[in-house]
PDB file of C-alpha atoms in Angstrom:
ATOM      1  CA  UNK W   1     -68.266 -35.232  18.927  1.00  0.00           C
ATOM      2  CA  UNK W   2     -70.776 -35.006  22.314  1.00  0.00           C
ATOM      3  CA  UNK W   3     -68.020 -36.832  24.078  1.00  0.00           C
ATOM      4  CA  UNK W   4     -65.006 -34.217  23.203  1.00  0.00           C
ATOM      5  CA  UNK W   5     -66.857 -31.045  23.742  1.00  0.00           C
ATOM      6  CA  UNK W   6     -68.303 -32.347  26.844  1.00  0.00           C
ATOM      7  CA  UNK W   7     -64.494 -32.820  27.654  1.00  0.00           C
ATOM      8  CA  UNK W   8     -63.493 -29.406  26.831  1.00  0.00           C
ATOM      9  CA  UNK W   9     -66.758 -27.942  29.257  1.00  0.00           C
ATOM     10  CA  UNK W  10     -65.559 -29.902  31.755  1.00  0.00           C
ATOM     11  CA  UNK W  11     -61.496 -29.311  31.415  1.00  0.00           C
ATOM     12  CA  UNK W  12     -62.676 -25.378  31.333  1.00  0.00           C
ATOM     13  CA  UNK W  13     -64.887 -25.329  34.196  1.00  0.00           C
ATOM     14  CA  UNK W  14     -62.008 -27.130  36.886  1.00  0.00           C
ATOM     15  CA  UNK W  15     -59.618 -24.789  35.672  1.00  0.00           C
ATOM     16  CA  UNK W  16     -61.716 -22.091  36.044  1.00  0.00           C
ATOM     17  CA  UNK W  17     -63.081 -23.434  39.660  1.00  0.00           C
ATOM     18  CA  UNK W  18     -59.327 -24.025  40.601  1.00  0.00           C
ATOM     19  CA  UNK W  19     -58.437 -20.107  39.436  1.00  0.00           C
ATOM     20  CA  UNK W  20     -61.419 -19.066  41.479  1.00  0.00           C
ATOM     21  CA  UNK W  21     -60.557 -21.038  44.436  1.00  0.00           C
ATOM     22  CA  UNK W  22     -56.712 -20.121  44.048  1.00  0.00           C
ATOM     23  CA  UNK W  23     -57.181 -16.368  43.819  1.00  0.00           C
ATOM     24  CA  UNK W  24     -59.438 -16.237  46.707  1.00  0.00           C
ATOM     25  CA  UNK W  25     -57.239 -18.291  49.127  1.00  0.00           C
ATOM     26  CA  UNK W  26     -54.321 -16.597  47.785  1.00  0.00           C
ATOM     27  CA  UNK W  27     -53.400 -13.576  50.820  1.00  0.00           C
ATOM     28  CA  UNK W  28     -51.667 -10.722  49.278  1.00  0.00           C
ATOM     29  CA  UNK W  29     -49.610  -8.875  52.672  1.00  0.00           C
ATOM     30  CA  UNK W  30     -48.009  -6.204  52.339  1.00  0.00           C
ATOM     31  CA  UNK W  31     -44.466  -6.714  51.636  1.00  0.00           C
ATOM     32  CA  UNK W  32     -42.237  -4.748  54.484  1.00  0.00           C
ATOM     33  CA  UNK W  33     -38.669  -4.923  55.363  1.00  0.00           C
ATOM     34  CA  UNK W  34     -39.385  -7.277  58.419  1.00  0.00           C
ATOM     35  CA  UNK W  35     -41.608  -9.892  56.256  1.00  0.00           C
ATOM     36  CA  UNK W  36     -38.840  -9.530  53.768  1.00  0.00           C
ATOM     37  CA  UNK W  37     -35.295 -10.315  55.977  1.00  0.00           C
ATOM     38  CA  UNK W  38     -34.910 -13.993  56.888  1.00  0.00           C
ATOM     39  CA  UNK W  39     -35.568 -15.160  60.260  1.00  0.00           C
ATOM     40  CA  UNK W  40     -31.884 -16.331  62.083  1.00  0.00           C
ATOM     41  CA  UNK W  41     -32.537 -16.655  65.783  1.00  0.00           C
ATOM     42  CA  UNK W  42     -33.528 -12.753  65.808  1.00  0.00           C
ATOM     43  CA  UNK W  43     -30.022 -11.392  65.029  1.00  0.00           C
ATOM     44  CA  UNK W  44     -29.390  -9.601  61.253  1.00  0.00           C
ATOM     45  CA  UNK W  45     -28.561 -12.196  58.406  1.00  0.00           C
ATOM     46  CA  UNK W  46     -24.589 -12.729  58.070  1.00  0.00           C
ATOM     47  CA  UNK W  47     -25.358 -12.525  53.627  1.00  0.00           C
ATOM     48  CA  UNK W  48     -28.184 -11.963  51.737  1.00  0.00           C
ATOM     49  CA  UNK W  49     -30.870 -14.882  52.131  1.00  0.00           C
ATOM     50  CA  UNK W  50     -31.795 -14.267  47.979  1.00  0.00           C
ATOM     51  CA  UNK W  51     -28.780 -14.518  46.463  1.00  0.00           C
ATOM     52  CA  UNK W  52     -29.038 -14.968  42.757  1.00  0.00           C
ATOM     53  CA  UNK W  53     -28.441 -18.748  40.896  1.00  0.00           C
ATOM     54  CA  UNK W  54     -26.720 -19.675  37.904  1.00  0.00           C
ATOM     55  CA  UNK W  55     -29.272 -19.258  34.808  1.00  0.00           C
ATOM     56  CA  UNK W  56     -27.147 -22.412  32.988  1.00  0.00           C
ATOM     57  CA  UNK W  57     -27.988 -24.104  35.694  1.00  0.00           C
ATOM     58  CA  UNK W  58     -31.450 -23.505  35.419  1.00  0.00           C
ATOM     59  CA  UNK W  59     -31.682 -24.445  31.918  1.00  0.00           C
ATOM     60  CA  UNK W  60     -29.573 -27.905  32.091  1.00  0.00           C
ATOM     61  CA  UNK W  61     -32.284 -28.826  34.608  1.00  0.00           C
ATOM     62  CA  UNK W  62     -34.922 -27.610  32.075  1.00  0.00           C
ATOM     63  CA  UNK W  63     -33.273 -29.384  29.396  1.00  0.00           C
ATOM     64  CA  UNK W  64     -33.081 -32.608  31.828  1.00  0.00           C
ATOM     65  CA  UNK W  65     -37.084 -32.373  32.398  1.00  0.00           C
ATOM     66  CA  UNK W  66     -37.466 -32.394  28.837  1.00  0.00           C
ATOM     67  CA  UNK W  67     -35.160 -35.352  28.035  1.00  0.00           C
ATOM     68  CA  UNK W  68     -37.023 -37.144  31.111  1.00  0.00           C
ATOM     69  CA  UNK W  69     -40.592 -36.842  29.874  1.00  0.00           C
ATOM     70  CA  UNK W  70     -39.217 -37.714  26.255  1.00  0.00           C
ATOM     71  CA  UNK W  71     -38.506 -40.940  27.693  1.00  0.00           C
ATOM     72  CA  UNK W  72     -41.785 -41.417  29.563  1.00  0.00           C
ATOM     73  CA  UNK W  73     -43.993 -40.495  26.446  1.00  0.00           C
ATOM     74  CA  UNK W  74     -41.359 -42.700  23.935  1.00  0.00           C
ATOM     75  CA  UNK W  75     -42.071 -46.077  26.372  1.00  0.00           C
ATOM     76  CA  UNK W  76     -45.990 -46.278  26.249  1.00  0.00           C
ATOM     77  CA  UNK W  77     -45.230 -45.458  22.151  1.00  0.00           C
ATOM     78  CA  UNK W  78     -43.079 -48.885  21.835  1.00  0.00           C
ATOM     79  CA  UNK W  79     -46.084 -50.984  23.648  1.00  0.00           C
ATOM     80  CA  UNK W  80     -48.646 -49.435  21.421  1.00  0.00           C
ATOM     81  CA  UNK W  81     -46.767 -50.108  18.497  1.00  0.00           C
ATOM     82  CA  UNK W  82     -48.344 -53.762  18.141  1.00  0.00           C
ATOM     83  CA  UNK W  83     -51.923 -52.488  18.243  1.00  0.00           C
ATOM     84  CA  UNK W  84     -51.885 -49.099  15.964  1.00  0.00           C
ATOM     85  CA  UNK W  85     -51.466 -48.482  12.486  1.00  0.00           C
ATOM     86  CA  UNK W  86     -47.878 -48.825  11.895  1.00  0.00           C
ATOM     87  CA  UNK W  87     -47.547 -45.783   9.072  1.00  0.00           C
ATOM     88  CA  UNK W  88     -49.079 -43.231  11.750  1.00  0.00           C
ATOM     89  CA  UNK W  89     -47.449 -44.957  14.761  1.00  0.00           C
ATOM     90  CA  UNK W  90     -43.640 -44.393  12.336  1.00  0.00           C
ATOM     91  CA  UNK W  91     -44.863 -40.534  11.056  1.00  0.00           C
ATOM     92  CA  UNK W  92     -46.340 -39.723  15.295  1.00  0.00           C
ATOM     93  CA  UNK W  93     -42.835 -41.276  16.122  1.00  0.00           C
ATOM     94  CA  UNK W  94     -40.718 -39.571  13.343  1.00  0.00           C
ATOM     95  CA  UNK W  95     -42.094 -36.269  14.236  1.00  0.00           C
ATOM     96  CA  UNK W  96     -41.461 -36.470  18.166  1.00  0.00           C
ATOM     97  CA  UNK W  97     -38.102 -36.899  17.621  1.00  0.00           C
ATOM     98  CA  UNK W  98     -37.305 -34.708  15.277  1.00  0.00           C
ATOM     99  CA  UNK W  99     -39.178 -31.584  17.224  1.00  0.00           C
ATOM    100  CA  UNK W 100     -36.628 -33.083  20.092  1.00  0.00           C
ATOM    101  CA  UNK W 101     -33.618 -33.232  18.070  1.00  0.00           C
ATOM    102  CA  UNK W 102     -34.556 -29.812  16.653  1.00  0.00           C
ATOM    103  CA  UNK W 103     -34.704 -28.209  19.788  1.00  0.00           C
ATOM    104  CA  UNK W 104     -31.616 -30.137  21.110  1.00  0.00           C
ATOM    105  CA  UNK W 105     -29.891 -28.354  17.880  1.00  0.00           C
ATOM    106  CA  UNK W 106     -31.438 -24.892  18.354  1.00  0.00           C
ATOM    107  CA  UNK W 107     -30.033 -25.099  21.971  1.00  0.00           C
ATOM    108  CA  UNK W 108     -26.754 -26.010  21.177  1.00  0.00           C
ATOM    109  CA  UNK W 109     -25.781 -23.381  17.951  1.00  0.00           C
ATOM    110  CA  UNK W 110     -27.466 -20.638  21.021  1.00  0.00           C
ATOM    111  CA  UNK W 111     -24.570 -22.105  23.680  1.00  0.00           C
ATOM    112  CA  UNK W 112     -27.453 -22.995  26.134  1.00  0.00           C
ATOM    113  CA  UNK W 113     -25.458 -26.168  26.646  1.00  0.00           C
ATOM    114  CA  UNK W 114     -21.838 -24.329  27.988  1.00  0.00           C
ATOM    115  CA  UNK W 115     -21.551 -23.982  31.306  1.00  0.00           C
ATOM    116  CA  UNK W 116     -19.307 -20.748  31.151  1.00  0.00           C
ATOM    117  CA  UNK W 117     -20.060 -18.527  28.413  1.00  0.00           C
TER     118      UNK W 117
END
């Protein structure tokens, strides 16, 4: 019990040193019309330097992360299998994929998944 709560002080106090540290590096500048138009060789930008991007895109590449760390945490879980308890190591397993396919079905009924809409 000594060992997890001396885990938790020490989680909380680098995240709290690293929000210190962060907000006092951090500059805030005052945002004019010169800090805010792209730099091209000192002539005025032929289009707009923030044009917008394709939200599906965004969230296929979301969906991709997820999908990508599922398979990083499901290869350790095969190795381990051996060494745990086999009833928690199938009801841990059973419940990771099913939050996954869950989600997966959640996204699709929603048409997160179509490109056009």
């Amino acid at each position: 019990m000594l060992k997890i709560l001396s885990s938790i002080t020490v989680a909380m106090m680098i995240s709290m040193v690293l929000m210190m540290v962060c907000t006092v590096i951090s500059k805030t500048s005052i945002m004019d019309r010169e800090k805010m138009s792209p730099f091209e060789c000192g002539f005025d930008p032929k289009s707009s330097a923030r044009s917008p991007f394709s939200l599906q895109f965004f969230l296929i590449a979301i969906l991709f992360l997820i999908f990508d760390i599922e398979i990083a945490l499901l290869l350790p879980m095969l190795v381990t299998m051996k060494t745990s308890n086999i009833m928690m190591w199938t009801l841990t397993m059973t419940v990771f994929i099913m939050t996954l396919i869950l989600g997966l079905y959640y996204e699709w009924k929603n048409n997160m998944l179509e490109w056009t809409f």
